[in-house]
Amino acid sequence: MPKPNPRHPNYPIPGGDVLRAKGWRQEALLRLLENVLSVGEDPDNLIVYAALGKAARNWAAHRAIVKALTDMDEDQTLVIQSGKPVGLLKTHAKAPLVIMANCNIVGQWAKAEVFYELQRKGLICWGGLTAGAWQYIGSQGVIQGTYEIFMRIAEKRFDGSLAGRFILTAGLGGMGGAQPLAGRMAGAAILCVDIDPARAAARKAVGYLEHVASDLDTALAMIDEAVKAKRATSIGLVGNAAEIYPEIARRGIVPDIVTDQTSAHDLVYGYVPKGMNLDQVKGLRDDGQGQLMAASRASIVEHVSAMLEFQERGSEVFDNGNLIRTQAREGGVANAFDIPIFTEAYLRPLFARAIGPFRWMALSGEESDIARIDDLVMDMFPDNKIVTNWIRLARENVPFEGLPARIAWLGHGERTELALAVNKLVASGEIKGPIAFSRDHLDAGAMAHPNIMTERMKDGSDAIADWPLLDAMLLCSSMADLVVVHSGGGGYAGYMTSCGVTLVADGTEAATERLSHALTNDTSLGVIRYADAGYDESFDEIEEKQIGYVRIGNT
Ligand code: NAD
């Protein structure tokens, strides 16, 4: 039975053992589509997260997708073009059930203004990364990533602990909403600024954010008190980051860590310029795009200038993947890229081993299925400290949103082993229903994003988008259930290409084959991508795990 959804009552959380589709694979994808809306930011407009990331092009397309998933046989493939189903074709039972291409615009045309025009004509939509691929699981999807960044900074700068440390950030939206909980789990006192009171209230309601302060003075006093007591806490503040950051700097306060996760990538549908309220911004989205873009960029200039000032005074400042430095540089902040990107600064050695955000969703809707897999992970990987520490913390601290789900940073071999073990538990009935696996698009072989994922690669291959395309073809050849190629939309147009994949462990022998090939090949390509760029960790991984890398040279 579906479960009620207090945040969005019209979008119940899927679950139960009654199938509407002809098999569990199809039913799984249908439930994942329902799930991204149940945990999304604005489901009535099909918007899931990241300002404009949509689950489907429009409601007619959505209805057609639901009908196709419900009616289709296992030997058919549903073809989706930017959120609109365009073909239901006969393939074979080992082929993907769904393939998608989302928002891929030819190079010279891949610009925000062209995207908005194509969107206005109803020809395209942006799928975010995980929205259009029906893989989004709410703020919990990035929570370990955000936590690991904070812990890497703790190791690098603060003797391994963030107790008594002040993190300043902004953005309490779909992904940014993970920050207060990740900061608190890392032991810090974190202040999160958001212009929209409804977003702060939503994070508080689900337990990701502890308090919402009435004004800046109160917020800073609460942070000060927690820092002195070395007590972890999360404080929300309703305000514009382009005003609050400079004001904190003006008062001479130097946070230990500063970042930002507003939707700065999109100057029209994401970032809210200083001096405007949300209604004014909405009013300008159709007819005042130029004005809005200029105003957003001017505010981002002030926002990033304050971040640079904090950096100069000693804060650890980083870009958390929202293109804010790029927007600021285009607005004239020549040194915006003095701020490092989180991938290069803290996580690249993990990506070089294809360790990244891997996730699983209990299609039964039962939390006990996730609890059983938590135990399994602890048993299977006792020596993997990142993962065991995370599972312990997540069990205690991370409330479920939508379908019960878990994310953990696992690498090559580990993902396959876990998925196969889970498939056996599904087969034996120890787990109540099938489990879907996916991973973030921000994964070793899956993303080309020269200002985020692949910035300053060792060999200068930052902008080469062959890797995600190869990944997608490899995953189709490896029998994955859903494969997607996404490129950036809105402000991300022209900035990125990524590949996503979903697999369903339904307890069958066929699932064993799919999981084994697809998950192993996906991370193999990730390791190969980094080996090709010259990372030593990747060569170690290739040796240790016998990955089929083709070396060219004098060997
Ligand atoms: P979202 O659109 O759901 O939320 C953005 C939030 O920013 C909203 O709550 C909005 O009110 C707030 N905001 C906008 N302008 C503001 C301003 N001037 N001052 C204060 N608050 C402001 O977006 P999201 O899903 O939370 O994603 C945020 C950004 O992070 C996006 O750019 C997204 O692409 C990026 N992202 C990064 C990663 C990563 O791995 N690092 C992952 C996912 C998303």
Coordinates of C-alpha atoms in Angstrom, one line a residue, residues 34 186 289 529:
E34 CA 6.4 8.4 -8.2
A186 CA 30.2 16.3 11.5
Q289 CA 14.8 37.3 -18.1
R529 CA 38.9 7.2 -16.9

